Coordinates of C-alpha atoms (C1' of nucleotides) in Angstrom, one line a residue:
Chain X
X8 CA -71.6 80.4 -196.8
X9 CA -74.0 78.8 -194.4
X10 CA -77.1 80.8 -193.7
X11 CA -77.9 81.8 -190.1
X12 CA -81.3 80.0 -190.1
X13 CA -83.4 78.6 -187.3
X14 CA -80.7 77.9 -184.8
X15 CA -82.6 77.3 -181.6
X16 CA -85.2 75.2 -183.4
X17 CA -82.7 73.0 -185.1
X18 CA -81.1 72.0 -181.9
X19 CA -84.5 71.4 -180.4
X20 CA -85.4 69.2 -183.3
X21 CA -82.2 67.2 -182.8
X22 CA -82.7 66.8 -179.1
X23 CA -86.3 65.7 -179.5
X24 CA -85.4 63.0 -182.1
X25 CA -82.5 61.7 -180.0
X26 CA -84.6 61.5 -176.9
X27 CA -87.4 59.7 -178.8
X28 CA -84.9 57.0 -179.9
X29 CA -83.0 56.8 -176.7
X30 CA -79.8 58.1 -178.3
X31 CA -77.2 60.4 -176.8
X32 CA -76.6 64.0 -177.5
X33 CA -72.9 64.4 -178.2
X34 CA -71.2 67.6 -179.1
X35 CA -70.2 66.0 -182.4
X36 CA -73.8 65.4 -183.3
X37 CA -74.9 68.8 -182.1
X38 CA -72.3 70.6 -184.3
X39 CA -72.9 68.4 -187.4
X40 CA -76.7 68.7 -187.2
X41 CA -76.6 72.4 -186.6
X42 CA -74.4 73.1 -189.6
X43 CA -76.4 70.7 -191.7
X44 CA -79.8 72.2 -190.7
X45 CA -78.7 75.7 -191.5
X46 CA -78.2 75.2 -195.2
X47 CA -80.0 73.7 -198.2
X48 CA -78.0 70.8 -199.5
X49 CA -74.5 69.6 -199.1
X50 CA -72.2 66.6 -199.7
X51 CA -70.6 64.6 -196.9
X52 CA -67.2 66.0 -197.9
X53 CA -68.4 69.6 -197.8
X54 CA -70.1 69.2 -194.5
X55 CA -67.1 67.5 -193.1
X56 CA -65.0 70.6 -194.0
X57 CA -67.5 72.9 -192.4
X58 CA -67.4 70.8 -189.3
X59 CA -63.6 70.8 -189.3
X60 CA -63.5 74.5 -189.2
X61 CA -65.2 74.4 -185.8
X62 CA -63.8 71.1 -184.5
X63 CA -61.0 69.4 -186.5
X64 CA -61.0 66.4 -184.2
X65 CA -64.4 65.2 -185.6
X66 CA -63.9 62.5 -188.2
X67 CA -65.7 62.2 -191.5
X68 CA -67.0 58.8 -190.3
X69 CA -69.1 60.6 -187.7
X70 CA -70.4 63.0 -190.3
X71 CA -71.6 60.0 -192.4
X72 CA -73.2 58.4 -189.3
X73 CA -75.0 61.6 -188.3
X74 CA -76.3 62.3 -191.7
X75 CA -77.7 58.7 -191.8
X76 CA -79.5 59.4 -188.6
X77 CA -80.9 62.6 -189.9
X78 CA -82.2 60.7 -193.0
X79 CA -83.9 58.2 -190.8
X80 CA -85.7 61.0 -189.1
X81 CA -86.7 62.8 -192.3
X82 CA -84.6 65.8 -191.5
X83 CA -82.3 64.9 -194.4
X84 CA -82.7 63.1 -197.7
X85 CA -80.1 61.4 -199.9
X86 CA -79.9 62.5 -203.5
X87 CA -77.9 60.9 -206.3
X88 CA -77.5 63.2 -209.2
X89 CA -75.6 61.4 -211.9
X90 CA -73.2 58.9 -210.4
X91 CA -71.0 61.2 -208.3
X92 CA -71.2 61.8 -204.6
X93 CA -74.3 61.7 -202.6
X94 CA -75.9 65.0 -201.9
X95 CA -77.8 65.4 -198.6
X96 CA -80.9 67.6 -198.8
X97 CA -82.0 69.5 -195.8
X98 CA -85.8 68.8 -195.6
X99 CA -86.4 69.6 -192.0
X100 CA -88.6 72.6 -192.8
X101 CA -89.4 71.8 -196.4
X102 CA -92.0 69.7 -198.2
X103 CA -91.3 67.6 -201.3
X104 CA -89.7 69.3 -204.2
X105 CA -87.8 68.4 -207.4
X106 CA -84.7 69.9 -209.0
X107 CA -83.4 71.8 -211.9
X108 CA -79.6 71.1 -212.2
X109 CA -77.3 73.2 -214.3
X110 CA -74.8 70.9 -215.9
X111 CA -72.3 73.7 -216.4
X112 CA -72.1 75.4 -213.0
X113 CA -73.7 72.8 -210.8
X114 CA -76.3 75.2 -209.5
X115 CA -79.4 73.5 -208.1
X116 CA -82.9 75.1 -208.2
X117 CA -85.7 73.5 -206.2
X118 CA -89.3 73.5 -207.5
X119 CA -92.6 71.7 -207.1
X120 CA -95.4 71.5 -209.6
X121 CA -98.8 70.1 -208.9
X122 CA -99.7 69.4 -212.5
X123 CA -96.7 67.2 -213.0
X124 CA -97.5 65.2 -209.9
X125 CA -101.1 64.8 -211.1
X126 CA -100.0 63.3 -214.4
X127 CA -97.5 61.0 -212.6
X128 CA -100.4 59.6 -210.7
X129 CA -102.3 59.1 -213.9
X130 CA -99.4 57.2 -215.5
X131 CA -99.1 55.1 -212.3
X132 CA -102.7 54.3 -212.5
X133 CA -102.5 53.1 -216.1
X134 CA -99.8 50.6 -215.0
X135 CA -101.6 49.6 -211.8
X136 CA -98.8 51.0 -209.8
X137 CA -98.9 52.7 -206.4
X138 CA -96.3 55.5 -206.1
X139 CA -94.6 56.0 -202.8
X140 CA -92.1 58.6 -203.9
X141 CA -90.6 60.0 -207.0
X142 CA -87.6 61.9 -208.3
X143 CA -87.7 64.4 -211.1
X144 CA -84.5 66.0 -212.2
X145 CA -84.3 68.5 -215.1
X146 CA -80.8 68.9 -216.4
X147 CA -79.7 71.8 -218.6
X148 CA -78.3 75.3 -218.4
X149 CA -79.2 78.1 -216.1
X150 CA -79.6 81.5 -217.7
X151 CA -76.2 82.8 -216.6
X152 CA -74.4 79.8 -218.1
X153 CA -76.5 79.8 -221.2
X154 CA -75.7 83.3 -222.1
X155 CA -72.0 82.7 -221.6
X156 CA -71.8 79.7 -223.9
X157 CA -68.8 79.9 -226.2
X158 CA -67.5 83.0 -224.3
X159 CA -65.3 83.1 -221.2
X160 CA -66.9 81.0 -218.5
X161 CA -69.0 83.0 -216.0
X162 CA -67.6 83.6 -212.5
X163 CA -68.9 81.2 -209.9
X164 CA -72.5 82.0 -209.0
X165 CA -74.1 79.9 -206.3
X166 CA -72.9 76.4 -207.0
X167 CA -74.1 75.0 -203.7
X168 CA -76.6 77.6 -202.4
Chain A
X14 CA -84.6 35.2 -220.4
X15 CA -83.1 37.3 -223.2
X16 CA -85.5 38.0 -226.0
X17 CA -84.6 36.8 -229.5
X18 CA -84.9 40.3 -230.9
X19 CA -83.3 41.9 -234.0
X20 CA -80.2 39.9 -234.3
X21 CA -78.9 40.6 -237.7
X22 CA -79.6 44.3 -237.3
X23 CA -77.9 44.5 -233.9
X24 CA -74.6 43.2 -235.3
X25 CA -74.9 45.5 -238.3
X26 CA -75.3 48.4 -235.9
X27 CA -72.2 47.4 -234.0
X28 CA -70.1 46.9 -237.1
X29 CA -71.2 50.2 -238.5
X30 CA -70.2 52.1 -235.3
X31 CA -66.9 50.3 -235.0
X32 CA -66.0 51.1 -238.6
X33 CA -67.0 54.8 -238.2
X34 CA -64.6 55.1 -235.3
X35 CA -61.8 53.0 -236.7
X36 CA -62.2 50.4 -234.0
X37 CA -61.9 46.6 -234.3
X38 CA -64.5 44.0 -234.3
X39 CA -63.5 41.4 -231.7
X40 CA -65.6 38.3 -230.9
X41 CA -65.8 39.7 -227.3
X42 CA -67.4 42.9 -228.5
X43 CA -69.7 41.0 -230.8
X44 CA -71.0 38.7 -228.1
X45 CA -71.4 41.4 -225.5
X46 CA -73.2 43.7 -227.9
X47 CA -75.4 41.1 -229.2
X48 CA -76.6 40.0 -225.8
X49 CA -77.0 43.5 -224.6
X50 CA -79.0 44.6 -227.7
X51 CA -81.4 41.8 -227.4
X52 CA -82.9 42.9 -224.1
X53 CA -84.2 46.0 -222.4
X54 CA -82.0 46.8 -219.4
X55 CA -79.3 45.0 -217.5
X56 CA -76.5 45.6 -215.0
X57 CA -72.9 44.9 -215.8
X58 CA -72.9 42.0 -213.4
X59 CA -75.9 40.4 -215.0
X60 CA -74.7 40.9 -218.5
X61 CA -71.3 39.5 -217.5
X62 CA -73.0 36.3 -216.3
X63 CA -74.9 36.0 -219.6
X64 CA -71.7 36.5 -221.5
X65 CA -70.0 33.9 -219.4
X66 CA -72.6 31.3 -220.4
X67 CA -71.3 31.6 -224.0
X68 CA -67.7 32.4 -223.4
X69 CA -66.4 32.2 -219.8
X70 CA -63.0 33.5 -220.9
X71 CA -64.3 37.0 -221.3
X72 CA -63.6 39.3 -218.3
X73 CA -66.0 41.6 -216.7
X74 CA -63.6 44.4 -217.5
X75 CA -64.4 44.0 -221.2
X76 CA -68.1 44.1 -220.4
X77 CA -67.5 47.4 -218.7
X78 CA -65.5 48.7 -221.6
X79 CA -68.0 47.6 -224.2
X80 CA -71.0 49.1 -222.4
X81 CA -69.1 52.3 -222.2
X82 CA -68.6 52.3 -226.0
X83 CA -72.3 51.5 -226.6
X84 CA -73.2 54.5 -224.3
X85 CA -71.0 56.8 -226.4
X86 CA -72.8 55.7 -229.5
X87 CA -76.2 56.1 -227.9
X88 CA -77.0 52.4 -228.1
X89 CA -77.0 52.3 -224.3
X90 CA -77.7 54.7 -221.5
X91 CA -76.5 54.6 -217.9
X92 CA -79.2 54.7 -215.2
X93 CA -78.6 55.2 -211.5
X94 CA -81.8 54.2 -209.6
X95 CA -81.1 54.8 -205.9
X96 CA -77.5 54.3 -205.1
X97 CA -77.1 50.7 -206.2
X98 CA -75.5 49.4 -209.3
X99 CA -75.6 51.1 -212.6
X100 CA -78.3 49.8 -214.9
X101 CA -77.7 50.0 -218.7
X102 CA -80.7 50.7 -220.8
X103 CA -80.8 49.4 -224.3
X104 CA -81.9 52.5 -226.3
X105 CA -80.8 51.3 -229.7
X106 CA -84.3 51.2 -231.1
X107 CA -86.1 53.2 -228.5
X108 CA -86.8 56.9 -227.9
X109 CA -86.8 58.7 -224.6
X110 CA -88.8 57.3 -221.8
X111 CA -89.1 57.4 -218.0
X112 CA -89.4 54.7 -215.4
X113 CA -91.7 53.2 -212.8
X114 CA -89.6 51.2 -210.3
X115 CA -91.1 48.7 -207.9
X116 CA -89.2 49.0 -204.7
X117 CA -90.1 45.5 -203.7
X118 CA -89.4 43.2 -206.6
X119 CA -87.2 45.6 -208.6
X120 CA -89.4 45.4 -211.7
X121 CA -89.0 48.3 -214.1
X122 CA -91.7 49.6 -216.3
X123 CA -91.0 52.2 -219.0
X124 CA -93.3 54.9 -220.0
X125 CA -93.4 58.3 -221.6
X126 CA -96.0 61.1 -221.1
X127 CA -96.2 64.2 -223.2
X128 CA -98.2 66.2 -220.7
X129 CA -95.5 65.8 -218.0
X130 CA -92.8 66.9 -220.4
X131 CA -94.9 69.9 -221.3
X132 CA -95.1 71.1 -217.7
X133 CA -91.4 70.4 -217.3
X134 CA -90.8 72.9 -220.0
X135 CA -93.1 75.4 -218.3
X136 CA -91.3 75.0 -215.0
X137 CA -87.9 75.5 -216.8
X138 CA -89.2 78.6 -218.5
X139 CA -90.3 80.1 -215.2
X140 CA -86.7 79.7 -213.9
X141 CA -85.1 80.8 -217.2
X142 CA -83.6 77.4 -217.5
X143 CA -83.0 75.5 -220.8
X144 CA -83.5 71.7 -220.3
X145 CA -81.2 69.4 -222.2
X146 CA -82.4 66.2 -220.6
X147 CA -84.3 64.9 -217.7
X148 CA -84.9 61.9 -215.4
X149 CA -88.2 61.0 -213.9
X150 CA -88.4 58.0 -211.7
X151 CA -91.6 56.9 -209.9
X152 CA -90.9 54.5 -207.1
X153 CA -93.6 52.4 -205.4
X154 CA -95.2 49.0 -205.7
X155 CA -96.4 47.2 -208.7
X156 CA -99.8 45.5 -208.5
X157 CA -98.4 42.1 -207.9
X158 CA -96.3 43.2 -204.9
X159 CA -98.9 45.5 -203.6
X160 CA -101.5 42.7 -203.3
X161 CA -99.0 40.5 -201.5
X162 CA -98.2 43.1 -198.8
X163 CA -98.1 41.4 -195.4
X164 CA -98.6 38.0 -197.0
X165 CA -96.0 35.6 -198.3
X166 CA -93.8 37.4 -200.8
X167 CA -94.8 36.8 -204.4
X168 CA -92.7 34.5 -206.6
X169 CA -90.2 36.3 -208.7
X170 CA -92.0 38.0 -211.6
X171 CA -89.9 39.7 -214.2
X172 CA -87.3 41.5 -212.1
X173 CA -85.1 42.2 -215.1
X174 CA -87.4 41.9 -218.1
Chain O
dT21 C1' -48.4 36.5 -244.3
dC22 C1' -46.5 40.6 -242.0
dT23 C1' -46.9 44.3 -239.0
dG24 C1' -48.4 47.9 -236.1
dA25 C1' -52.0 49.5 -233.6
dA26 C1' -56.1 48.3 -231.0
dT27 C1' -57.7 45.1 -227.6
dT28 C1' -57.8 42.0 -223.9
dG29 C1' -57.5 40.0 -219.0
dA30 C1' -55.3 40.2 -214.6
dA31 C1' -54.1 42.8 -211.1
dA32 C1' -53.4 47.0 -209.0
dC33 C1' -55.6 51.1 -208.0
dG34 C1' -59.3 54.5 -206.5
dA35 C1' -63.4 56.7 -204.7
dA36 C1' -67.0 56.5 -201.6
dC37 C1' -68.8 54.4 -198.2
dT38 C1' -69.3 50.7 -194.2
dT39 C1' -67.8 47.8 -190.6
dT40 C1' -65.0 46.6 -186.6
dC41 C1' -63.1 47.6 -182.3
dA42 C1' -61.0 49.4 -178.3
dG43 C1' -61.1 53.5 -175.8
dT44 C1' -64.3 57.5 -174.4
dA45 C1' -68.3 60.3 -173.4
dT46 C1' -73.0 60.4 -171.9
dG47 C1' -77.2 60.1 -169.1
dT48 C1' -79.3 57.6 -165.6
dT49 C1' -79.5 55.6 -161.3
dG50 C1' -78.7 55.5 -156.6
Chain E
dC12 C1' -72.5 63.8 -157.2
dA13 C1' -70.4 59.3 -158.0
dA14 C1' -70.8 54.9 -160.5
dC15 C1' -72.1 52.3 -164.2
dA16 C1' -74.1 50.4 -168.3
dT17 C1' -74.3 51.9 -172.9
dA18 C1' -74.0 54.4 -176.7
dC19 C1' -70.6 56.9 -179.3
dT20 C1' -66.3 58.0 -181.5
dG21 C1' -62.1 57.9 -184.5
dA22 C1' -58.8 55.0 -186.9
dA23 C1' -58.1 51.4 -189.6
dA24 C1' -59.4 47.8 -192.2
dG25 C1' -62.8 46.1 -195.3
dT26 C1' -66.5 46.5 -199.3
dT27 C1' -68.4 47.6 -203.5
dC28 C1' -68.3 49.3 -207.9
dG29 C1' -65.7 50.8 -211.3
dT30 C1' -61.1 52.6 -213.7
dT31 C1' -56.2 52.4 -214.9
dT32 C1' -52.0 50.0 -216.1
dC33 C1' -49.5 46.8 -218.7
dA34 C1' -47.7 42.8 -220.9
dA35 C1' -49.5 39.5 -224.1
dT36 C1' -52.7 38.8 -227.9
dT37 C1' -55.7 39.7 -231.7
dC38 C1' -57.2 42.1 -235.6
dA39 C1' -57.2 44.1 -240.2
dG40 C1' -55.0 46.3 -243.9
dA41 C1' -50.9 46.1 -247.0

DNA sequence: TCTGAATTGAAACGAACTTTCAGTATGTTG
DNA sequence: CAACATACTGAAAGTTCGTTTCAATTCAGA
């Protein structure tokens, strides 16, 4: 489920940030951060379950707190699709991007488009507004779900990846 | 605070929808809908306070329920800017639009831009995705707040209007 | 006016966090 | 390496925003 991505580097990143802020490196933080930084996006609940596989003694409270720290350091970003749970985006090695969200299977595709951002700036200019960040979410159906409409629902295909 | 907009028409709209669905016209629904339909966007809390000015006996629960009905009938739309309270958009006489949100004073400006929507379709096509709806939110500072950065904060200027 | 179904308000409930607090782990200093 | 000041942790209680339950009330058609 979780990709074996930059392992050494993710713990380096964590250590560096902790040191910068005079915070302590605990094994809880180490585990939570490593698991978080080796995937794309995840909810607190999901991450908590992953963490529990390795160390069931860690509470979900600590997962909340650690994710909040990662957000402060721009290693994570909160997302609120619809009104449900918060999704935390791993942005440690990624630049800004927007999302396509399949309303049927929950699949999330990341993209970025220069033209769109250009016109956003234009709109902002027309309203004498200075943009600091933006969110663009395109909801609809991915190809797999779309071709299965009315038929038997497709088998799960990458809900979280 | 609340604009004296289409009054007769808003109650007609309500009556029509209630009748269509075999629901009853209560004075609570009438008041809540009229107040809601005479402004642009509002939170449950705010609308509840407006309602209370006219009839303090109406509970916030009924405001929740009535807004939910209006949403079902496409007279209102839920918005979730950031993680805070839900904002209900009056869309009774409006077509789709997106938002500029001032992170300082909370002011919300509506806009729509054909070019952006065109490129959204292009992106979707590239990912074999069929868009059913989208959300675009541009966060930043409105002119008033921007020119007051570092100085005394500006007086309130249209937070909700 | 009668009557049954829809509606209402209060209160309990629920989900998703957040805060509080006493015990514990960490890293630094000597 | 031991001591110590602090940061950190988990559990439980508390918030916030919203939903469900339920007895009492209101509405609208006959």
